[in-house]
XYZ file of C-alpha atoms in Angstrom:
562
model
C 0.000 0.000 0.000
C 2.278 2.971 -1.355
C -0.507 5.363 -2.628
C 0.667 9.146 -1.567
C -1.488 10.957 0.181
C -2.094 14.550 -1.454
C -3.727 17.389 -0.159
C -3.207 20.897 -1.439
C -4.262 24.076 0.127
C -7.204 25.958 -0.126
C -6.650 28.658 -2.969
C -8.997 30.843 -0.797
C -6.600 30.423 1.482
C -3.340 31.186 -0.012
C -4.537 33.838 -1.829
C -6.310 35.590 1.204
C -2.692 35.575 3.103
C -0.908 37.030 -0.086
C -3.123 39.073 -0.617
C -1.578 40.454 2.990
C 1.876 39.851 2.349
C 2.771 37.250 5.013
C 2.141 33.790 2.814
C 4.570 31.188 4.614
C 2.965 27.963 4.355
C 4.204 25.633 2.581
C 1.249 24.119 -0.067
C 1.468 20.766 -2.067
C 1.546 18.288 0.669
C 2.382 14.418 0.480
C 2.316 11.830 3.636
C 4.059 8.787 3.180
C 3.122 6.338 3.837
C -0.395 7.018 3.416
C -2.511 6.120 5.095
C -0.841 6.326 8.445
C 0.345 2.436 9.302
C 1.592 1.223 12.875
C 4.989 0.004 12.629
C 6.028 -1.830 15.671
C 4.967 0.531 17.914
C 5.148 3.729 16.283
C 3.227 5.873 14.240
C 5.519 7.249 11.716
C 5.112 9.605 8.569
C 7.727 11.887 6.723
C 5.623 14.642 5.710
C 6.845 16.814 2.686
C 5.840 20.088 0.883
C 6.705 23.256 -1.037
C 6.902 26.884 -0.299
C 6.319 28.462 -3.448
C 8.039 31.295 -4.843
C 8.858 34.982 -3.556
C 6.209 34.154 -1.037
C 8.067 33.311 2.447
C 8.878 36.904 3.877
C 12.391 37.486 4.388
C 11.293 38.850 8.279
C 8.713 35.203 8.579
C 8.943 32.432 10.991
C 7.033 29.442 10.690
C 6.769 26.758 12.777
C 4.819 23.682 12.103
C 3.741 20.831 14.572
C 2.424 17.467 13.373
C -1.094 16.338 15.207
C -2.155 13.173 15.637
C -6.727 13.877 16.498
C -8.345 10.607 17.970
C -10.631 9.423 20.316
C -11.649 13.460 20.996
C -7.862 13.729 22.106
C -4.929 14.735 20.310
C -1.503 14.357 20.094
C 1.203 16.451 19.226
C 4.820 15.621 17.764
C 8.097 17.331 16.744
C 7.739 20.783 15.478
C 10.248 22.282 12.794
C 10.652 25.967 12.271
C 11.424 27.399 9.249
C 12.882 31.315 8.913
C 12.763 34.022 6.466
C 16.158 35.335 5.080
C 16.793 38.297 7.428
C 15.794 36.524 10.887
C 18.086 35.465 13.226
C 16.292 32.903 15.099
C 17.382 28.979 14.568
C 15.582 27.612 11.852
C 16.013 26.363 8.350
C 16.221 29.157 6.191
C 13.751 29.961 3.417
C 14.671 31.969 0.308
C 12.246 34.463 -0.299
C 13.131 34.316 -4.568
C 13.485 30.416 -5.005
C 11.048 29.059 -1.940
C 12.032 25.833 -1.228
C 10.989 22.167 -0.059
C 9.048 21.643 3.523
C 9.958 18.406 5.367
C 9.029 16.687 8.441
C 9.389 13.482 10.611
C 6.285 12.821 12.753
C 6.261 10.031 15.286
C 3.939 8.988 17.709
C 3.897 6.139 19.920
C 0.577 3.867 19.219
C -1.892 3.481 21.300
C -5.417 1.049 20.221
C -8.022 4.509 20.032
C -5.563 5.936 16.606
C -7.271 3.233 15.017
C -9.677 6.152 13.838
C -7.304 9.364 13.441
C -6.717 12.235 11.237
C -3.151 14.192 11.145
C -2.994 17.656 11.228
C -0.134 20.170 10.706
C -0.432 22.815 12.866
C 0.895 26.044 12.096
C 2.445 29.119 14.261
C 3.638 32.449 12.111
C 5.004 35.607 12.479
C 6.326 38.221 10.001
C 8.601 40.763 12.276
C 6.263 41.563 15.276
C 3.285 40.807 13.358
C 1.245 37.618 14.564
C -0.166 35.309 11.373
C -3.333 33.175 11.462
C -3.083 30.015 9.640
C -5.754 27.241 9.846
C -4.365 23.939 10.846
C -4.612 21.389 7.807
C -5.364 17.953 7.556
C -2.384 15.847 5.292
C -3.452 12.488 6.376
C -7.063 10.688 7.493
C -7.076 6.906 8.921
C -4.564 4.181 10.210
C -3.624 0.729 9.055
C -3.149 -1.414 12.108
C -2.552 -4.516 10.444
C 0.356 -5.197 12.219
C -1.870 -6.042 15.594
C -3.125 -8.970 14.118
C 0.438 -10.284 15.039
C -0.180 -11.659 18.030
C 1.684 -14.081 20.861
C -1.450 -16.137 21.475
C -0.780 -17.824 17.766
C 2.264 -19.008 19.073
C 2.102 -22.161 20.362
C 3.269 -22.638 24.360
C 5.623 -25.912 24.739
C 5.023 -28.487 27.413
C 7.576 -30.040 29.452
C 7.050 -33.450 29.249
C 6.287 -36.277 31.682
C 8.416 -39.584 31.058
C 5.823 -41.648 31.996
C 5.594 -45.195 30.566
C 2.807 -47.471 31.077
C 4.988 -50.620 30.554
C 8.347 -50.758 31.876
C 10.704 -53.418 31.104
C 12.994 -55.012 33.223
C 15.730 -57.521 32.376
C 17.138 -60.295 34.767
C 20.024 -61.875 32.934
C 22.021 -65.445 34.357
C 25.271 -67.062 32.732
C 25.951 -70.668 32.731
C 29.878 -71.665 31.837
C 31.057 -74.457 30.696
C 34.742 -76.012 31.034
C 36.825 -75.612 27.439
C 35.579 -77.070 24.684
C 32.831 -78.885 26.775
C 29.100 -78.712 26.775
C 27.794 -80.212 30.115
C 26.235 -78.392 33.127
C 27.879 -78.278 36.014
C 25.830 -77.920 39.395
C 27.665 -75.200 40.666
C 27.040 -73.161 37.584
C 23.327 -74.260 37.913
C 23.024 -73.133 41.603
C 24.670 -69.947 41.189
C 23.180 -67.042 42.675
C 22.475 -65.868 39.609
C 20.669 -68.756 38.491
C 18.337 -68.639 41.853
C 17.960 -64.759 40.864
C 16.462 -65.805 37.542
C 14.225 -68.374 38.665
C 12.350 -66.087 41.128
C 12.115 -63.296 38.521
C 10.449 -65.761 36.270
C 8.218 -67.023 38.686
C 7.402 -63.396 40.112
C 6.854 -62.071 36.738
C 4.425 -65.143 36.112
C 2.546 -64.552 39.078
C 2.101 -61.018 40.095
C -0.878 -59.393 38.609
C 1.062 -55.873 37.277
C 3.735 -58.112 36.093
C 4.115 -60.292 32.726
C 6.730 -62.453 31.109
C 7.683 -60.703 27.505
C 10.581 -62.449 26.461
C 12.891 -65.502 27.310
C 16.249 -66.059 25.734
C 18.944 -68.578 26.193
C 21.687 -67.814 23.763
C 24.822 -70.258 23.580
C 28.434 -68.735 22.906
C 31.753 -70.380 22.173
C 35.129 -68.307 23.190
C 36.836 -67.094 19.585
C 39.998 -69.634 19.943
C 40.058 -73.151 18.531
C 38.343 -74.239 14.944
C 35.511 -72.615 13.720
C 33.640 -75.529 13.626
C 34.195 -77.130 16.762
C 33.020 -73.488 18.122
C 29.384 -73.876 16.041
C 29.149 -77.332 17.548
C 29.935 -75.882 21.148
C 27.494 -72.938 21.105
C 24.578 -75.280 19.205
C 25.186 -78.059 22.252
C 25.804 -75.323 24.660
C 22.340 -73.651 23.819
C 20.568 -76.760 23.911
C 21.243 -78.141 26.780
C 20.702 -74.966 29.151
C 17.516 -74.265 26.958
C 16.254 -78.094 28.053
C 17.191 -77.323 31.655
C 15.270 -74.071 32.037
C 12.115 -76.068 30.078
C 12.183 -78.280 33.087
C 12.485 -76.013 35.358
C 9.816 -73.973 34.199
C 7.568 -77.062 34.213
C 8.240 -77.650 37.711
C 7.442 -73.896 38.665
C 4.178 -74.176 36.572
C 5.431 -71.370 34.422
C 4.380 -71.513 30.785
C 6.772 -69.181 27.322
C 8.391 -69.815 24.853
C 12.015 -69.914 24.576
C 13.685 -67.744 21.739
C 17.262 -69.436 21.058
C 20.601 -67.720 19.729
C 23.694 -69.191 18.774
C 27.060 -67.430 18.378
C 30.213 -69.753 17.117
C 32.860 -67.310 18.033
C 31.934 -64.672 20.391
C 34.574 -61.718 19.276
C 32.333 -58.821 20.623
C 32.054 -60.567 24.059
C 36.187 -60.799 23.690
C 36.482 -57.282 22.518
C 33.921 -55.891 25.240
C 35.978 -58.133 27.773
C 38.997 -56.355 26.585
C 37.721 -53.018 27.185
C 37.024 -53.508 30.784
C 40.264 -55.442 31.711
C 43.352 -54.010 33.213
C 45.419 -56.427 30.835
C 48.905 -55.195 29.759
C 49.165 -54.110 26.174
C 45.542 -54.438 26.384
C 45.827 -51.676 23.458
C 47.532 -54.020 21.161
C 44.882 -56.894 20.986
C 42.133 -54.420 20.637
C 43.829 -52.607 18.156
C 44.358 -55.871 16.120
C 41.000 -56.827 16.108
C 40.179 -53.008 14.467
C 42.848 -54.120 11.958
C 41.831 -57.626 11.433
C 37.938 -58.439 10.263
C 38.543 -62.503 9.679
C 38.818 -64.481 12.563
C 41.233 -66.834 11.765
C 43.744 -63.922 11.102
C 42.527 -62.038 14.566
C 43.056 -65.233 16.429
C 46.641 -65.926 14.432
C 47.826 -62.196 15.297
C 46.313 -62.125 18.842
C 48.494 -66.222 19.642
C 51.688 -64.260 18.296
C 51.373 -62.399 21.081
C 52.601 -64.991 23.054
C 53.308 -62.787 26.395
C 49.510 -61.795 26.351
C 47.876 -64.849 25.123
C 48.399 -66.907 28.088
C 46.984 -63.954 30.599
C 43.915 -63.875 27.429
C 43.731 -67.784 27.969
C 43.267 -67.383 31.598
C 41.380 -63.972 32.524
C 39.287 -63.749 29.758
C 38.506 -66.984 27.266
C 36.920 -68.851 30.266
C 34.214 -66.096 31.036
C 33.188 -66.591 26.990
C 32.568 -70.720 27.027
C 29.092 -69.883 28.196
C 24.868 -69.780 27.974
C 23.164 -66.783 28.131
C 19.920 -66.876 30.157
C 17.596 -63.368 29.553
C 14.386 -62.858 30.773
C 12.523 -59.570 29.885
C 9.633 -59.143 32.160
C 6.742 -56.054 31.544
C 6.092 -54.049 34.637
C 2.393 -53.158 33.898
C 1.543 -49.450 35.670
C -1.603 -47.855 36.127
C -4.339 -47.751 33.345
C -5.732 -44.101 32.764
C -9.250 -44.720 34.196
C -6.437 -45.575 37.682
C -4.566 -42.220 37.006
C -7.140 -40.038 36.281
C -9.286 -41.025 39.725
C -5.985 -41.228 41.849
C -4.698 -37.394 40.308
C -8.614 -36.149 41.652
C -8.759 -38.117 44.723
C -5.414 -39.421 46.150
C -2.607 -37.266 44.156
C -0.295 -38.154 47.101
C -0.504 -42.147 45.561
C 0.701 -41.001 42.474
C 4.473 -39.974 41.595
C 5.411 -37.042 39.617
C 5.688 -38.767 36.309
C 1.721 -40.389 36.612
C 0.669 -36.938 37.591
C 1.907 -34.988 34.915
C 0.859 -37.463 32.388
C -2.644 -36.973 34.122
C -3.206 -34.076 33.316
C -2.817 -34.921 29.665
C -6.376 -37.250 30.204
C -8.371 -34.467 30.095
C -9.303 -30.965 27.512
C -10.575 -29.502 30.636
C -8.563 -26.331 31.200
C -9.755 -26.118 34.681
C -9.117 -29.648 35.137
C -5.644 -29.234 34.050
C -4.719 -26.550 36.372
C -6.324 -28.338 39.459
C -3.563 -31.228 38.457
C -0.277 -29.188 37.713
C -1.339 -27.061 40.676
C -1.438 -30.276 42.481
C 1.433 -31.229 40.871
C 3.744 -28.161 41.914
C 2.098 -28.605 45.791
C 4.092 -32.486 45.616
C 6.620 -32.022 43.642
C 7.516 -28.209 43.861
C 11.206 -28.775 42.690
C 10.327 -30.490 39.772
C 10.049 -26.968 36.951
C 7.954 -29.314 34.532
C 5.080 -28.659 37.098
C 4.753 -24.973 37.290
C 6.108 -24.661 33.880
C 2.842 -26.454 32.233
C 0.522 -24.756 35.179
C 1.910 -21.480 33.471
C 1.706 -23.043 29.654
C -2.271 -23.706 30.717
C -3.071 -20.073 32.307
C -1.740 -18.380 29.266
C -4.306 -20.696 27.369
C -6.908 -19.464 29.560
C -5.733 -15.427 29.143
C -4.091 -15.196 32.624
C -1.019 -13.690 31.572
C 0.142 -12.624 34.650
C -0.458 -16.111 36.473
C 1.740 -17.948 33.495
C 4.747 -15.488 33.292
C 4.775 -16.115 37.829
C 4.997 -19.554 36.836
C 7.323 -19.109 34.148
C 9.994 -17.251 36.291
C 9.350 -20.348 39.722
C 10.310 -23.025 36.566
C 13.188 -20.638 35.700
C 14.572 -20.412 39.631
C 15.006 -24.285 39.069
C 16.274 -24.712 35.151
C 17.527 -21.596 34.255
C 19.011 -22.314 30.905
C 15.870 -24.813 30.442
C 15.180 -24.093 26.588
C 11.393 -24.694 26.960
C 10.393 -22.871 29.558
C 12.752 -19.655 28.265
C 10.652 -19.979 24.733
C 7.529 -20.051 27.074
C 8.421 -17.059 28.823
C 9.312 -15.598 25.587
C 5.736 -16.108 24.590
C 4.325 -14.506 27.694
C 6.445 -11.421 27.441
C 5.319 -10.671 23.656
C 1.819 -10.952 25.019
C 2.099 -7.896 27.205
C 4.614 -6.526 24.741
C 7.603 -6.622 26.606
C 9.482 -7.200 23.417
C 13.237 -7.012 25.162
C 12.422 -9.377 27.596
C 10.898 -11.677 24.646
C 14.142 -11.686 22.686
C 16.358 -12.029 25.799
C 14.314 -15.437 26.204
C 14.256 -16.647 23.030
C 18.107 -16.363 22.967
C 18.250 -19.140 25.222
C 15.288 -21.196 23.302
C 17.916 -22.793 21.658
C 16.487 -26.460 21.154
C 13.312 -25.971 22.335
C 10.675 -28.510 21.026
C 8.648 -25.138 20.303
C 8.032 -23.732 17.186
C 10.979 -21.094 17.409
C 10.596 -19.756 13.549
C 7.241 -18.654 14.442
C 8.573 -16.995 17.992
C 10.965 -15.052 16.036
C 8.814 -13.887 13.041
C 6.372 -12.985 15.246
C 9.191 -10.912 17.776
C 10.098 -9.265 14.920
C 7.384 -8.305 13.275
C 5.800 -6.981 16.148
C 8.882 -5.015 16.341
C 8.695 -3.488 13.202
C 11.731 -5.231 11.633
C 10.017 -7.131 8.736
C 13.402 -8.495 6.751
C 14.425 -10.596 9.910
C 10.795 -11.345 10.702
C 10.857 -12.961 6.757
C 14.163 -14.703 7.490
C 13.271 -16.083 10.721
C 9.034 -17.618 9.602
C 10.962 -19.409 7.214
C 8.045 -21.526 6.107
C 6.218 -21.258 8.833
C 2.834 -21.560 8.104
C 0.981 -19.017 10.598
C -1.409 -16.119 11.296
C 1.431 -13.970 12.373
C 3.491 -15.084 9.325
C 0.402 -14.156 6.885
C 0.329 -10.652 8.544
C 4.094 -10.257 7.703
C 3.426 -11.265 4.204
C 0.315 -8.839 4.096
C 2.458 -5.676 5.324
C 5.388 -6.293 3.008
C 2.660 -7.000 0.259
C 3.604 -10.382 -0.975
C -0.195 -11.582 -1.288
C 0.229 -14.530 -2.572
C 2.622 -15.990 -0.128
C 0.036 -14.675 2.280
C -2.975 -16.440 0.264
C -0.677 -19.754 0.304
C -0.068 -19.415 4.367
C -3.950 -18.565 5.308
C -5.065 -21.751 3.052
C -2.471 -23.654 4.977
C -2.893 -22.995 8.430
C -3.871 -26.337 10.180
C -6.896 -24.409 12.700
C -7.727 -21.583 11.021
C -9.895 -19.415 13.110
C -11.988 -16.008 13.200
C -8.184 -13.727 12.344
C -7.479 -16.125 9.818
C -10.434 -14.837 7.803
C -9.900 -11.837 8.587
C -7.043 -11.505 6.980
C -7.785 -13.820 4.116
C -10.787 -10.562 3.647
C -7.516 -8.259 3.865
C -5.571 -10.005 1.284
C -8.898 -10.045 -1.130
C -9.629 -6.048 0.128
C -5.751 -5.251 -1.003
C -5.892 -7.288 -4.492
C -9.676 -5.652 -5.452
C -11.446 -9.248 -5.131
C -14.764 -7.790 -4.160
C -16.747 -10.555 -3.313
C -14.205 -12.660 -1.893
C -13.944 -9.928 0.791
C -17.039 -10.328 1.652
C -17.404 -14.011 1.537
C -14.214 -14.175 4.312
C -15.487 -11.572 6.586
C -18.576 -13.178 6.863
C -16.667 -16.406 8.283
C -14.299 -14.257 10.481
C -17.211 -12.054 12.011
C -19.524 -15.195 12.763
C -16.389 -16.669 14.323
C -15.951 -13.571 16.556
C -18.561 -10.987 16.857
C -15.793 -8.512 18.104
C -14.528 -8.330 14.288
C -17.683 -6.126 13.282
C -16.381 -2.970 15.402
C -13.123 -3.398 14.240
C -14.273 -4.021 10.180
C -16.355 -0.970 10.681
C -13.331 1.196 11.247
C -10.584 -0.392 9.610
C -9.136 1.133 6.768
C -8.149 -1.941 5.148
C -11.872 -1.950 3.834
C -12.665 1.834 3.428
C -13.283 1.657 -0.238
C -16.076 -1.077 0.803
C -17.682 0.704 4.267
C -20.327 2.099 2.288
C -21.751 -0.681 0.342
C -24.772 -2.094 1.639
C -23.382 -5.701 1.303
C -20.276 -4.990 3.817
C -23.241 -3.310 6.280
C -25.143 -6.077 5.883
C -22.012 -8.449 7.318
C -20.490 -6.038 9.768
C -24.240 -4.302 11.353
């Protein structure tokens, strides 16, 4: 929207004050940009004009101060003075012969009444002693306000997840060696401690009720040294007879699974792990050998040259390899929801701080979900997940205030917390606090938020529209439609406002914008229709806003908006 606003002064006017000798206004007038448009939030114009020829008295002194009329208030900004040839006051000079060019900066700060304004230059003259009249004039009527559509509430708050896990699995693991290059159990490996450990897990697992048996494994392993396939025939035998022995034991306890079975011939990543945790000498050697060497006759060749470490390998570390692997994997069943949901209302206290933050994920009930985290915060006050997602609710609800207190007590506890900083971030934009916002967000760093819209939406409430661009990215947004819509790019901000996943009351709104700005008549009012039965509040604001002056008038738009 770069039309220039023109309006030139009354002839009556100018030719009333020449007629008296003291003409020093400047005529010809152009506001840019016009209309007036919020920008971050200011209120800026750069006013220019012309003071025509032989006109300006050499003895005059103008002075000219922008108005801002709204509301049945005003505001006034930053007067210039301009000076006739022969005065000595501080001003910019006029020449009386050649005239010259008027300029001038207003700036207001913004404040929601502009919304329906009118700027006025007002004028104060003198030629010598002599006092001159000139009307104030109006260079500019109405204010874009776009911008406001930008908002913090179309950025999405994060929650700090609970880790809950209904089923959590637990492994009990036994070993069973054998003597080299034998396969037969020996008692004392079959009443190891161990072994008794695994038998009660099974049997515990089969019988308690939040308990269940997912997987049993008995996996038979050879040591890497000796014949390749002597070591398959060791590991097969090996497997097989501790898989019969658990069968039967699992008979006699009643216990019912099935058995997965592995095999491994030559167990080099048991060796190499073995390696890793010894205290060997020129430990560094072997494993370095078996990075070098990939077959396993030509590790186990190398490794036996080393004849000064291969009987301490022979004795420390082959034995623990000749062996059956026992695993069981047993499912520790936790509460179902219906068992959360009642404990989180009536017994929080029976619930730890993982069931009750999931808990408050059971329900849509905003008040529902504040009773919980509040609950949550009361028991577990030193966890910052709990008054972080107490605040990340409240700002859902419109209690600023409460969310950005529960913001900073989540802060005390994880300062650098990425999260909870974009949260605050999100909070401070909503009251626009914009330094605070962009303090936060530089330590948002990771967040699981949607930090391209954070930014774009920082910035474009700031007024700095080339980083807000850089930082949407391809966000697809509200707030990155109205940054498309002020730097007039309408048909990236078509694209967005089709591709917003929930669109909502603003998001026809602005789609009626878009189609106001690109002269599609009846898709204007088509999408205002939508966005004012969505929210009754956008009839007020249609009715004033000069996105849609050229349609106020037309019975169809009253129709909508009445």
């Amino acid at each position: 929207m770069k039309k220039i606003f023109k309006l030139f002064v009354s002839v009556l006017a100018v030719a009333a004050l020449t007629a008296c000798g003291t003409a020093v206004q400047p005529n010809d007038f152009k506001v840019n940009p016009s209309p007036l448009t919020v920008v971050g939030d200011l209120v800026d114009a750069d006013i220019t004009g012309t003071f025509p020829v032989k006109k300006f008295s050499k003895k005059a002194v103008l002075t000219v101060t922008p108005v801002l009329k709204f509301n049945g208030t005003e505001v006034e900004g930053q007067s210039v003075t301009y000076v006739g040839e022969k005065v000595k006051e501080n001003g910019s000079i006029v020449s009386y012969k050649e005239g010259g060019r008027f300029k001038l900066h207003a700036s207001f700060a913004y404040v929601p009444e502009m919304e329906v304004c009118e700027l006025y230059l007002r004028f104060t003259a003198k030629n010598g002693k002599k006092v001159v009249v000139i009307p104030e004039t109006k260079v500019a009527d109405g204010l874009v306000t776009t911008v406001k559509f930008a908002v913090a509430e179309d950025v999405k708050s994060q929650v700090t997840a609970d880790a809950f896990q209904r089923i959590i699995q637990e492994q009990t693991e036994a070993d069973i060696h054998f003597l080299i290059q034998q396969s037969t159990l020996r008692n004392s490996e079959l009443k190891s401690q161990d072994m008794k450990d695994l038998h009660a897990a099974i049997k515990d697992a089969d019988t308690t009720a939040n308990k269940a048996i997912n997987k049993l494994e008995v996996a038979g392993y050879a040591s890497p040294d000796g014949k390749e396939d002597l070591n398959a025939k060791l590991a097969d035998a090996r497997q097989a007879k501790a898989e019969k022995y658990l069968q039967k034991q699992m008979k006699k306890a009643k216990v019912n699974a099935a058995i997965e079975s592995n095999v491994t011939a030559e167990d080099w990543a048991g060796f190499q792990a073995a390696m890793e945790a010894s205290n060997i000498q020129d430990k560094e050697l072997v494993l370095r050998v078996l990075n070098i060497y990939t077959d396993p006759e030509d590790r186990e060749k190398q490794i036996k040259n080393l004849s000064h470490v291969w009987t301490e390998l022979a004795d420390n570390i082959l034995p623990a390899l000749r062996r059956s692997r026992l695993i069981l994997t047993t499912d520790l069943i936790g509460k179902s929801d219906e068992e959360i949901a009642a404990l989180a209302q009536n017994d929080p206290a029976a619930l730890n701080v993982e069931e009750l933050l999931y808990a408050a994920t059971l329900t849509n009930d905003l008040n529902e979900k504040v009773t919980i985290y509040k609950k949550a915060v009361a028991q577990y006050g030193n966890d910052y997940r709990s008054h972080n997602n107490l605040g990340m609710i409240y700002f859902a609800q419109g209690k600023v205030a409460e969310a950005t207190d529960c913001y900073a007590a989540a802060l005390k506890l994880a300062p650098k917390n990425a999260d909870v900083n974009y949260n605050a971030a999100i909070a401070a934009m909503a009251v626009n606090d914009l330094k605070k916002a962009e303090e936060h967000l530089g330590k948002a760093a990771g967040t699981q938020g949607d930090l391209n819209t954070a930014l774009g939406t920082l910035y474009t409430m700031k007024g700095d529209y080339d980083a807000a661009k850089k930082a949407f990215g391809k966000s697809v947004s509200n707030n990155a439609a109205v940054l498309y819509i002020l730097i007039e790019d309408y048909a990236a901000a078509r694209q967005t406002l089709a591709n917003v996943e929930k669109p909502n009351a603003t998001t026809a709104y602005l789609k009626a914008i878009v189609c106001a700005r690109t002269n599609a008549r009846e898709d204007v009012y088509e999408h205002l229709a939508v966005a004012v039965q969505l929210n009754e509040g956008l009839k007020a604001k249609a009715q004033n806003d000069i996105e849609f002056a050229k349609y106020q008038a037309e019975e169809e738009f009253q129709a909508i908006v009445k």
